[in-house]
JSON list of C-alpha atoms in Angstrom, two decimals:
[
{"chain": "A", "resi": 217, "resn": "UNK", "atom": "CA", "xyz": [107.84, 60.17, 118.95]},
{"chain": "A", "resi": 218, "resn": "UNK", "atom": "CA", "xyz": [105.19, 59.14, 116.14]},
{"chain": "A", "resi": 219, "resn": "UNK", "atom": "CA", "xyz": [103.00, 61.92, 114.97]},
{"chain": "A", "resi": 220, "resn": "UNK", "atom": "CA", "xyz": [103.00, 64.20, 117.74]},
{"chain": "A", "resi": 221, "resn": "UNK", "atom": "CA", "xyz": [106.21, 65.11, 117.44]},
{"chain": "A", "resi": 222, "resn": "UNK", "atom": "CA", "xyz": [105.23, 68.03, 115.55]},
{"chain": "A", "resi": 223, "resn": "UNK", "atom": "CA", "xyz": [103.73, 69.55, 118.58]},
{"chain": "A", "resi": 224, "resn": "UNK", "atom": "CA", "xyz": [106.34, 69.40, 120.61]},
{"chain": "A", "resi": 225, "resn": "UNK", "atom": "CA", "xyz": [109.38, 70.04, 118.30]},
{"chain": "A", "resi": 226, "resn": "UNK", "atom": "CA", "xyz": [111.67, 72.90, 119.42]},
{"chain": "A", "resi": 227, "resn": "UNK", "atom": "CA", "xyz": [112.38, 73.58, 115.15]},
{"chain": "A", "resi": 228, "resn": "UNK", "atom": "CA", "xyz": [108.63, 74.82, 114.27]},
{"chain": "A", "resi": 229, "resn": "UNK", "atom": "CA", "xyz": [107.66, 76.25, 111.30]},
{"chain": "A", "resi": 230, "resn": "UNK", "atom": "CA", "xyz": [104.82, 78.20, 112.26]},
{"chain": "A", "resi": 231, "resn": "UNK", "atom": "CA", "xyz": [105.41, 82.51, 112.20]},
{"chain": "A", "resi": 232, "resn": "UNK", "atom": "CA", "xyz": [107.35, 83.77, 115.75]},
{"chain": "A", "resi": 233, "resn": "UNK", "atom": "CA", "xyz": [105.88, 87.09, 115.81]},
{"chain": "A", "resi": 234, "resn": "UNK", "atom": "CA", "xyz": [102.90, 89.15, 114.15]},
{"chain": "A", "resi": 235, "resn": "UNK", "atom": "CA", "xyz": [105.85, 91.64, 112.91]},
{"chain": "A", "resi": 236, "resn": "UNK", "atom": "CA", "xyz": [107.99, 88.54, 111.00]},
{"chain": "A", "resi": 237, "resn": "UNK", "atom": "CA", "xyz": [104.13, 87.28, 109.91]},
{"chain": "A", "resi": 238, "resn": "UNK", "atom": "CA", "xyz": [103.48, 90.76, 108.38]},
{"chain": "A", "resi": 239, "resn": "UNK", "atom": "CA", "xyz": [106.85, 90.90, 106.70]},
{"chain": "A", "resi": 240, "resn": "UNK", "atom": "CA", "xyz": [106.64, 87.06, 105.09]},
{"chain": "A", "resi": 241, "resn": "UNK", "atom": "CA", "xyz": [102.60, 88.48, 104.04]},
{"chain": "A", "resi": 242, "resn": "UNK", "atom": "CA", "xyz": [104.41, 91.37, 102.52]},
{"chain": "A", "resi": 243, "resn": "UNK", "atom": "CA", "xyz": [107.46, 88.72, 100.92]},
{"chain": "A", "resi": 244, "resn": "UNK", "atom": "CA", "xyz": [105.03, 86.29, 99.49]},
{"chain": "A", "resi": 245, "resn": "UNK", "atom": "CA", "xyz": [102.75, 88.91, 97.80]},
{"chain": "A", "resi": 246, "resn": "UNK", "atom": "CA", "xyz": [105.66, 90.37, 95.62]},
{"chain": "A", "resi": 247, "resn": "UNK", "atom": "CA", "xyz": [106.99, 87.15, 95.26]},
{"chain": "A", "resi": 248, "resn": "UNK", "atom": "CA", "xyz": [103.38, 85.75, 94.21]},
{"chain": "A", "resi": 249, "resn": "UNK", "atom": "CA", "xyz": [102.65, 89.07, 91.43]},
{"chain": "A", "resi": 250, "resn": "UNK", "atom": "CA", "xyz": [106.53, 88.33, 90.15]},
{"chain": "A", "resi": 251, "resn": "UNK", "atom": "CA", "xyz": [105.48, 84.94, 89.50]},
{"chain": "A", "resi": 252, "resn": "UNK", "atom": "CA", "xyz": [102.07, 85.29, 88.33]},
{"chain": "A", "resi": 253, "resn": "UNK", "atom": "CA", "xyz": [103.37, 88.41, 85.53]},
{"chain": "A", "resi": 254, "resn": "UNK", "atom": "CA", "xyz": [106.59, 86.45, 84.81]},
{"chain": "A", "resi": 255, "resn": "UNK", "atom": "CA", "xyz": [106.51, 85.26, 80.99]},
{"chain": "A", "resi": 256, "resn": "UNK", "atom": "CA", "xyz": [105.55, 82.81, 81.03]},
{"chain": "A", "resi": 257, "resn": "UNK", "atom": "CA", "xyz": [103.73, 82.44, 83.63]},
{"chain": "A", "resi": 258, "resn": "UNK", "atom": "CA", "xyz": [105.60, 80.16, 87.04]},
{"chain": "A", "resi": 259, "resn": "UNK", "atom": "CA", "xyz": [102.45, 78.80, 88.49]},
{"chain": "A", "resi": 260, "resn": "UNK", "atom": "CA", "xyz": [103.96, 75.99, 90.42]},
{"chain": "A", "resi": 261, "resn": "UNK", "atom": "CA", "xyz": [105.71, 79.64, 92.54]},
{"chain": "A", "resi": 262, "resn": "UNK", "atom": "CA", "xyz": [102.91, 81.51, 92.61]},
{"chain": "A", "resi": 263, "resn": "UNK", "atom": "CA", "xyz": [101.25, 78.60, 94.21]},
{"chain": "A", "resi": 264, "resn": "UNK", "atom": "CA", "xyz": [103.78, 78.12, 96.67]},
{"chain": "A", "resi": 265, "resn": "UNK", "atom": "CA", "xyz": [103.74, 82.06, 97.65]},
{"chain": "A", "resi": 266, "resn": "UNK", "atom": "CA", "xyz": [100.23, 81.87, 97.79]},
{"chain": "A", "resi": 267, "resn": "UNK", "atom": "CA", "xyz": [99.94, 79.27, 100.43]},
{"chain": "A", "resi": 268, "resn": "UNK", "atom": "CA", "xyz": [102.72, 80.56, 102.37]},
{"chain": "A", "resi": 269, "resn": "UNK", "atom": "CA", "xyz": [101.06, 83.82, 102.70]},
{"chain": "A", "resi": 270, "resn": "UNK", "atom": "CA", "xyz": [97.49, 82.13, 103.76]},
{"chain": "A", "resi": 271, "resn": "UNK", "atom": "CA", "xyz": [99.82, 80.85, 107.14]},
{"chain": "A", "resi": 272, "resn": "UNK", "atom": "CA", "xyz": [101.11, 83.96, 107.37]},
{"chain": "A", "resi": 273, "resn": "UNK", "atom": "CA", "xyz": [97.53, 86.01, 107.02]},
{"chain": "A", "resi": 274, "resn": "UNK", "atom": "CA", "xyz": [95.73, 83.56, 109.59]},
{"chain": "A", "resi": 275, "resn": "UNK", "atom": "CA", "xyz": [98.96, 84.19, 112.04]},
{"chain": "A", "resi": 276, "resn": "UNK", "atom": "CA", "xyz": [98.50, 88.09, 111.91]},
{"chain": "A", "resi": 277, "resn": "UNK", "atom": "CA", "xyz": [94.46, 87.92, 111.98]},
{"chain": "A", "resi": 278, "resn": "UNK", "atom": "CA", "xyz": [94.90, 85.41, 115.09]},
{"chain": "A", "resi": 279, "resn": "UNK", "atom": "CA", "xyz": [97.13, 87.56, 117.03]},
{"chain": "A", "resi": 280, "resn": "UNK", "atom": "CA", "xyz": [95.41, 90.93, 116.29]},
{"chain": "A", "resi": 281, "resn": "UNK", "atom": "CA", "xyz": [91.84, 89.22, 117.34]},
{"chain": "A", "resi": 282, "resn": "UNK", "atom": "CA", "xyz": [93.25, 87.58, 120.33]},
{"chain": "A", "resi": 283, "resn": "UNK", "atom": "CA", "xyz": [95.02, 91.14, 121.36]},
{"chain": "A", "resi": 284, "resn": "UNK", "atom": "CA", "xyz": [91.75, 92.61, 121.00]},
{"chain": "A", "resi": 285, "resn": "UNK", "atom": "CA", "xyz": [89.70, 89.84, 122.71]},
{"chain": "A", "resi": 286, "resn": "UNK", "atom": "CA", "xyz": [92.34, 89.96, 125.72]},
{"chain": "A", "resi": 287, "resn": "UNK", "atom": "CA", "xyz": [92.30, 93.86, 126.02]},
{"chain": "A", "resi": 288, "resn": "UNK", "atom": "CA", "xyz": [87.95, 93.78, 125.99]},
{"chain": "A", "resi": 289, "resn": "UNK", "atom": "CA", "xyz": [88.52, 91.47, 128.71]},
{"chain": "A", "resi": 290, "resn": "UNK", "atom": "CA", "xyz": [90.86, 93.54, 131.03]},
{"chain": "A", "resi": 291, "resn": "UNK", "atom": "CA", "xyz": [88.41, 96.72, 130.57]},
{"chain": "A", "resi": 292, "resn": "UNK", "atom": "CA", "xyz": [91.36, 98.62, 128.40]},
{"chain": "A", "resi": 293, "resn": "UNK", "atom": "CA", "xyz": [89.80, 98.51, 125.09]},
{"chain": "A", "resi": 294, "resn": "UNK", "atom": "CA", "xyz": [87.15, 101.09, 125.00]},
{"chain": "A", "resi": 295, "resn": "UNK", "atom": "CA", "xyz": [88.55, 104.25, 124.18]},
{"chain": "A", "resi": 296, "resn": "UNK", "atom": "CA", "xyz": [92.09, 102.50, 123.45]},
{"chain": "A", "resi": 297, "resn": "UNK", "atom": "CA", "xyz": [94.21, 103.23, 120.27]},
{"chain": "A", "resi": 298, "resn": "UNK", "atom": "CA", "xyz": [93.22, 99.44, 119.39]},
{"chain": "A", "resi": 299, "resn": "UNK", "atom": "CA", "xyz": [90.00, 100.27, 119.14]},
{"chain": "A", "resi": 300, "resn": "UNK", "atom": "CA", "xyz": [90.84, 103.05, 117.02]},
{"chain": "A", "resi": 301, "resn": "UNK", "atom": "CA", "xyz": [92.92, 101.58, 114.70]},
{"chain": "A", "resi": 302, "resn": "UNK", "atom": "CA", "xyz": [90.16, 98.19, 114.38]},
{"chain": "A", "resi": 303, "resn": "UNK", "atom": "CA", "xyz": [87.61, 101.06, 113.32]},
{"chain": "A", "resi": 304, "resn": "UNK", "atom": "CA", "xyz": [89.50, 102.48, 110.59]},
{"chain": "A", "resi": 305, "resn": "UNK", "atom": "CA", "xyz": [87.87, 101.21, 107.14]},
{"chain": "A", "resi": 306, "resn": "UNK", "atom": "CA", "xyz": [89.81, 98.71, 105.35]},
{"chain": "A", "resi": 307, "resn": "UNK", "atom": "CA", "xyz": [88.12, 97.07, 102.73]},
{"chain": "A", "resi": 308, "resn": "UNK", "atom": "CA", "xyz": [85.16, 96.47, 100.78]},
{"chain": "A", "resi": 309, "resn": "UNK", "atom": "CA", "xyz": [82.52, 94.04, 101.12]},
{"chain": "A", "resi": 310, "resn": "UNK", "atom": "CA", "xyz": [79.71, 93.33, 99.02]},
{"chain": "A", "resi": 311, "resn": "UNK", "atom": "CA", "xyz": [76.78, 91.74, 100.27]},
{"chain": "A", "resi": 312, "resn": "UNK", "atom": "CA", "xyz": [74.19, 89.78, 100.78]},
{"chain": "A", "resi": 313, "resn": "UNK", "atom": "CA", "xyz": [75.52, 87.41, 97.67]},
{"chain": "A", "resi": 314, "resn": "UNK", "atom": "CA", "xyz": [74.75, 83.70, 97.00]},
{"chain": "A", "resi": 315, "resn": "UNK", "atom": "CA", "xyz": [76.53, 80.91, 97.23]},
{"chain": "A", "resi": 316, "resn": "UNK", "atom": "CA", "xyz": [76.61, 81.12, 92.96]},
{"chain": "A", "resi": 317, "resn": "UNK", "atom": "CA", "xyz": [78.32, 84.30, 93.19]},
{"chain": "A", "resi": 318, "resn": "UNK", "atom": "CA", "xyz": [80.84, 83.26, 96.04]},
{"chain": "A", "resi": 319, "resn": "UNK", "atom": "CA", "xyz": [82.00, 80.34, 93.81]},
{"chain": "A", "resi": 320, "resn": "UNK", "atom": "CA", "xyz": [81.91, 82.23, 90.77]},
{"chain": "A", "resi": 321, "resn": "UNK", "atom": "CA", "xyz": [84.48, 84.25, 92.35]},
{"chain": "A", "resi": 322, "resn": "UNK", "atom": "CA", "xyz": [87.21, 81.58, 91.88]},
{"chain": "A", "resi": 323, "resn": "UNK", "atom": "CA", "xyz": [85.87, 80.07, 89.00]},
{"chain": "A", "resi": 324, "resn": "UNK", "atom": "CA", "xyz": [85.88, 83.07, 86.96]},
{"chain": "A", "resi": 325, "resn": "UNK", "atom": "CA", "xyz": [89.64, 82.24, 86.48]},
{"chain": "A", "resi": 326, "resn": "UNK", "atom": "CA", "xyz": [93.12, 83.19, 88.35]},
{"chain": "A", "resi": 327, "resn": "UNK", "atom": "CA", "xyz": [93.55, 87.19, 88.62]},
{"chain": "A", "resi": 328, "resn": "UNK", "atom": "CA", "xyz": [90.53, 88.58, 87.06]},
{"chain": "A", "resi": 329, "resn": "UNK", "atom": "CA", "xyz": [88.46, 88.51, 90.81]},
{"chain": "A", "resi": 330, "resn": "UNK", "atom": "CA", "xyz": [85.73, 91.13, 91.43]},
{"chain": "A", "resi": 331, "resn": "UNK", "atom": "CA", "xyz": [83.37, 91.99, 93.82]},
{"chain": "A", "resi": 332, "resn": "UNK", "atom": "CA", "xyz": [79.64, 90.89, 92.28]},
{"chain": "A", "resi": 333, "resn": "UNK", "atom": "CA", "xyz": [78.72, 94.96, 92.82]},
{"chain": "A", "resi": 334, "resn": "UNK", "atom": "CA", "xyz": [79.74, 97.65, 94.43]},
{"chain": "A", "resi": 335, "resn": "UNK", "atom": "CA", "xyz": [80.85, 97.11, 97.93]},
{"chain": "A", "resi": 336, "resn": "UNK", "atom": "CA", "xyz": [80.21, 99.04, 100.88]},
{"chain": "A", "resi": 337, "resn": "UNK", "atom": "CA", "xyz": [83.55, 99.68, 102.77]},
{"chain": "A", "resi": 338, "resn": "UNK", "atom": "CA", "xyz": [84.08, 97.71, 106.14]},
{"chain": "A", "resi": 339, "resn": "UNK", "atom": "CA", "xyz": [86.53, 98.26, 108.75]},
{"chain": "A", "resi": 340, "resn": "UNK", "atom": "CA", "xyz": [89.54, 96.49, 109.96]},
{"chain": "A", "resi": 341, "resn": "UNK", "atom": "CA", "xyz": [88.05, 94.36, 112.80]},
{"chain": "A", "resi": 342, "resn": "UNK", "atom": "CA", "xyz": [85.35, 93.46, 110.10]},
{"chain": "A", "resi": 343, "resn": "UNK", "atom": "CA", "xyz": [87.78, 92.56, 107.66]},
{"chain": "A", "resi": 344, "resn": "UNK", "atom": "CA", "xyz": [89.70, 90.12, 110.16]},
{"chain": "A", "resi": 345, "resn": "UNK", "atom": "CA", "xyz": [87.10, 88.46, 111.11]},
{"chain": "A", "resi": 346, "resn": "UNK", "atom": "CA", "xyz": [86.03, 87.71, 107.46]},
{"chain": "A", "resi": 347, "resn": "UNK", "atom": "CA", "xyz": [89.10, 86.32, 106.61]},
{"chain": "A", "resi": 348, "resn": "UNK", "atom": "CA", "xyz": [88.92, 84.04, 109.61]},
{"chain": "A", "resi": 349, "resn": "UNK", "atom": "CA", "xyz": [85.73, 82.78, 108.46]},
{"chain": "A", "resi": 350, "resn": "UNK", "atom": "CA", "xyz": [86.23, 83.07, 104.64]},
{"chain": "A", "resi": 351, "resn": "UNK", "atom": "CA", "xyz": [85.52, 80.04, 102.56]},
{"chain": "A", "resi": 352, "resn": "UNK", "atom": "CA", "xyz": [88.90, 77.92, 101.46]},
{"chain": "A", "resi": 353, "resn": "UNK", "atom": "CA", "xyz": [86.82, 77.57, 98.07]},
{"chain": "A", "resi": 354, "resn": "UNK", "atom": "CA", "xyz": [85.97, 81.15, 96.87]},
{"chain": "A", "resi": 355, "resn": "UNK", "atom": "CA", "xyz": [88.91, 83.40, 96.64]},
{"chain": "A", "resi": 356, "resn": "UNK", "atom": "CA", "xyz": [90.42, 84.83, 94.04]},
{"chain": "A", "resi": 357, "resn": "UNK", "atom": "CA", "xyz": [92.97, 88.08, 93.33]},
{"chain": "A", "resi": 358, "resn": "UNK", "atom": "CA", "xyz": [93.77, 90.97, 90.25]},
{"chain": "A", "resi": 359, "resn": "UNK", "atom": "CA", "xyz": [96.31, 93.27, 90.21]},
{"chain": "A", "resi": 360, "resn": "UNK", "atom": "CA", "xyz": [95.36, 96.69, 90.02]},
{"chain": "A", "resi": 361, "resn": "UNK", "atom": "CA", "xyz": [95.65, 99.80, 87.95]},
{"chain": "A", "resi": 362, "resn": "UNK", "atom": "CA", "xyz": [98.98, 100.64, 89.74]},
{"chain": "A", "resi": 363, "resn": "UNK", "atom": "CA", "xyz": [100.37, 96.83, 90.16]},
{"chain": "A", "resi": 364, "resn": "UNK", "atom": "CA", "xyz": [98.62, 96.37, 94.08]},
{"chain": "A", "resi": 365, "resn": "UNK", "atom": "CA", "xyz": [97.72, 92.91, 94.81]},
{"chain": "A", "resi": 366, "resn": "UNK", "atom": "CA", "xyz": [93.92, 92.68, 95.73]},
{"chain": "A", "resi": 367, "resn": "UNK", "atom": "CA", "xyz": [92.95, 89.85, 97.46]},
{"chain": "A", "resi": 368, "resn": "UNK", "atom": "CA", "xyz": [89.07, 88.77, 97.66]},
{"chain": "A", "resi": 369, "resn": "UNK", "atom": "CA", "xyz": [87.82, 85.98, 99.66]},
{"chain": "A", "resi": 370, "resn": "UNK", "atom": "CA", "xyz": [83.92, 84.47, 100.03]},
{"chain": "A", "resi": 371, "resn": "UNK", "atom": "CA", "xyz": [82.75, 84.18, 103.47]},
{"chain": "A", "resi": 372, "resn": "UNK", "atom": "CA", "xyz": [80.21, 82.74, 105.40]},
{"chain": "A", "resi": 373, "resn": "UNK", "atom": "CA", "xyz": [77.37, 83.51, 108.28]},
{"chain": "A", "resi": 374, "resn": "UNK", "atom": "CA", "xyz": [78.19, 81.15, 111.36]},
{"chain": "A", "resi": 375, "resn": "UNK", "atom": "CA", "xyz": [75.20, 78.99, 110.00]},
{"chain": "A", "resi": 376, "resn": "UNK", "atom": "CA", "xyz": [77.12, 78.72, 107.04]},
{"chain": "A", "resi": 377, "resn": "UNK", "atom": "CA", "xyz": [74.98, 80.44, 104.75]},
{"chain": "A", "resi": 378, "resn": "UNK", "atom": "CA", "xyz": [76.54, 82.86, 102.41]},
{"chain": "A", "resi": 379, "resn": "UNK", "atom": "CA", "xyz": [77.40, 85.84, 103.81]},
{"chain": "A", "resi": 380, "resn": "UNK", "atom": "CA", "xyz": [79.59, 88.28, 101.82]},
{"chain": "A", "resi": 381, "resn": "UNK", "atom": "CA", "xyz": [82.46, 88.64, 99.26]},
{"chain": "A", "resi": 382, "resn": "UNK", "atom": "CA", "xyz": [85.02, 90.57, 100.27]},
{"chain": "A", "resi": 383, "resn": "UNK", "atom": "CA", "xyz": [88.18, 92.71, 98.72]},
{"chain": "A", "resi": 384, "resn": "UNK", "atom": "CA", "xyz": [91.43, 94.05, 99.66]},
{"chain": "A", "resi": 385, "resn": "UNK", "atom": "CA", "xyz": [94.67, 95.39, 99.03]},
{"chain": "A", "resi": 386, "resn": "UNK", "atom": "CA", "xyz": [97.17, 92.95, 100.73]},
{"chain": "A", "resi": 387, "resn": "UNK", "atom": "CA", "xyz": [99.95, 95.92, 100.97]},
{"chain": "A", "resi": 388, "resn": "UNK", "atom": "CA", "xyz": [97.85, 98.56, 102.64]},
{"chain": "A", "resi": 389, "resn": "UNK", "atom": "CA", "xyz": [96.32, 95.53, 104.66]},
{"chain": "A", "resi": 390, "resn": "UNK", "atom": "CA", "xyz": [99.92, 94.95, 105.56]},
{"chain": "A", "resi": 391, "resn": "UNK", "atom": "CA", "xyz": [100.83, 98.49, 106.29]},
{"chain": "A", "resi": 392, "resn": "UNK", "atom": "CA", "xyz": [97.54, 98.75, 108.89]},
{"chain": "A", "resi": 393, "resn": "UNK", "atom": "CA", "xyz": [98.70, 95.46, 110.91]},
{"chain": "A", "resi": 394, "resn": "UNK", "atom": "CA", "xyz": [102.01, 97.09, 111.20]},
{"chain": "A", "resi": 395, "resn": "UNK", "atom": "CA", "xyz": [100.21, 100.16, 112.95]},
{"chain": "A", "resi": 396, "resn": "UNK", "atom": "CA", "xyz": [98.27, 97.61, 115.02]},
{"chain": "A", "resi": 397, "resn": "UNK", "atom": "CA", "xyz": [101.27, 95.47, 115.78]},
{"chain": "A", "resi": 398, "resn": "UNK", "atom": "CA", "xyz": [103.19, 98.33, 117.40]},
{"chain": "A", "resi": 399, "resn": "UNK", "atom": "CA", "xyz": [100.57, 99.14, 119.75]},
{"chain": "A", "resi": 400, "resn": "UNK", "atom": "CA", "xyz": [100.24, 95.58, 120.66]}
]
């Protein structure tokens, strides 16, 4: 079968469900902060829980978006509890920034990521579609106050240019795509 058997192949590894996606998101970000505060530190796991997550992440920001896309098109979405729940705040975002800031954010070293100034807050449908469009170079993470996981990505304007930095907390994140996912 060559290469393309991949596509075909009745044993794929990609997420079944946005519910199983949300759950390995969930998995991999306590497996990721056990890793990351372990002493000393396992980075070769936290890697690994960090990419598995990313699959996981794009899998539930696919299916909410194409959800949302499908119910604009049948005429059910204004008014709907999708809409609803897409409008609820979710995040932060600062912006404009420049493309110094965005890759400052990673290289200001693992775990100590910040948002270049105060950020405005942005809702859910914002923040999906700026992780769809964030830059695989400018991320970062911290762990807050009370041990959450914040995640913070750099993201770009179609055209490429910088567009924002944003910042959330990958459990509450988590806890919103479960309200979305039993609507869907």
């Amino acid at each position: 079968m060559g290469n393309i058997s991949f596509l075909t192949s009745s044993s794929s590894s990609s997420p079944q469900s946005v519910d199983e996606s949300i759950y390995q998101l969930e998995i991999s970000s306590i497996s990721f902060l056990r890793a990351w505060q372990r002493v000393p530190q396992d980075f070769q796991r936290a890697a690994r829980s960090s990419q598995e997550a990313m699959v996981h992440l794009d899998h539930i920001v696919n299916e909410i978006m194409r959800a949302r896309d499908q119910s604009q098109a049948d005429g059910s979405y204004l008014g709907s509890t999708l809409e609803t729940q897409l409008n609820i705040n979710r995040s932060s975002s600062a912006v404009p920034v420049t493309r110094v800031q965005q890759l400052a954010l990673s290289s200001s070293g693992s775990g100590v990521g910040s948002l270049p100034f105060t950020g405005t807050p942005i809702t859910m449908e914002k923040l999906l579609n700026k992780i769809k469009h964030r830059r695989p170079d400018s991320a970062n993470f911290r762990i807050g106050a009370s041990g959450e996981h914040i995640f913070l990505i750099g993201v770009d304007k179609p055209n490429r240019q910088p567009d924002s930095i944003v910042e959330f907390n990958v459990d509450e994140f988590c806890q919103h795509c479960t309200d979305i996912a039993n609507i869907l």
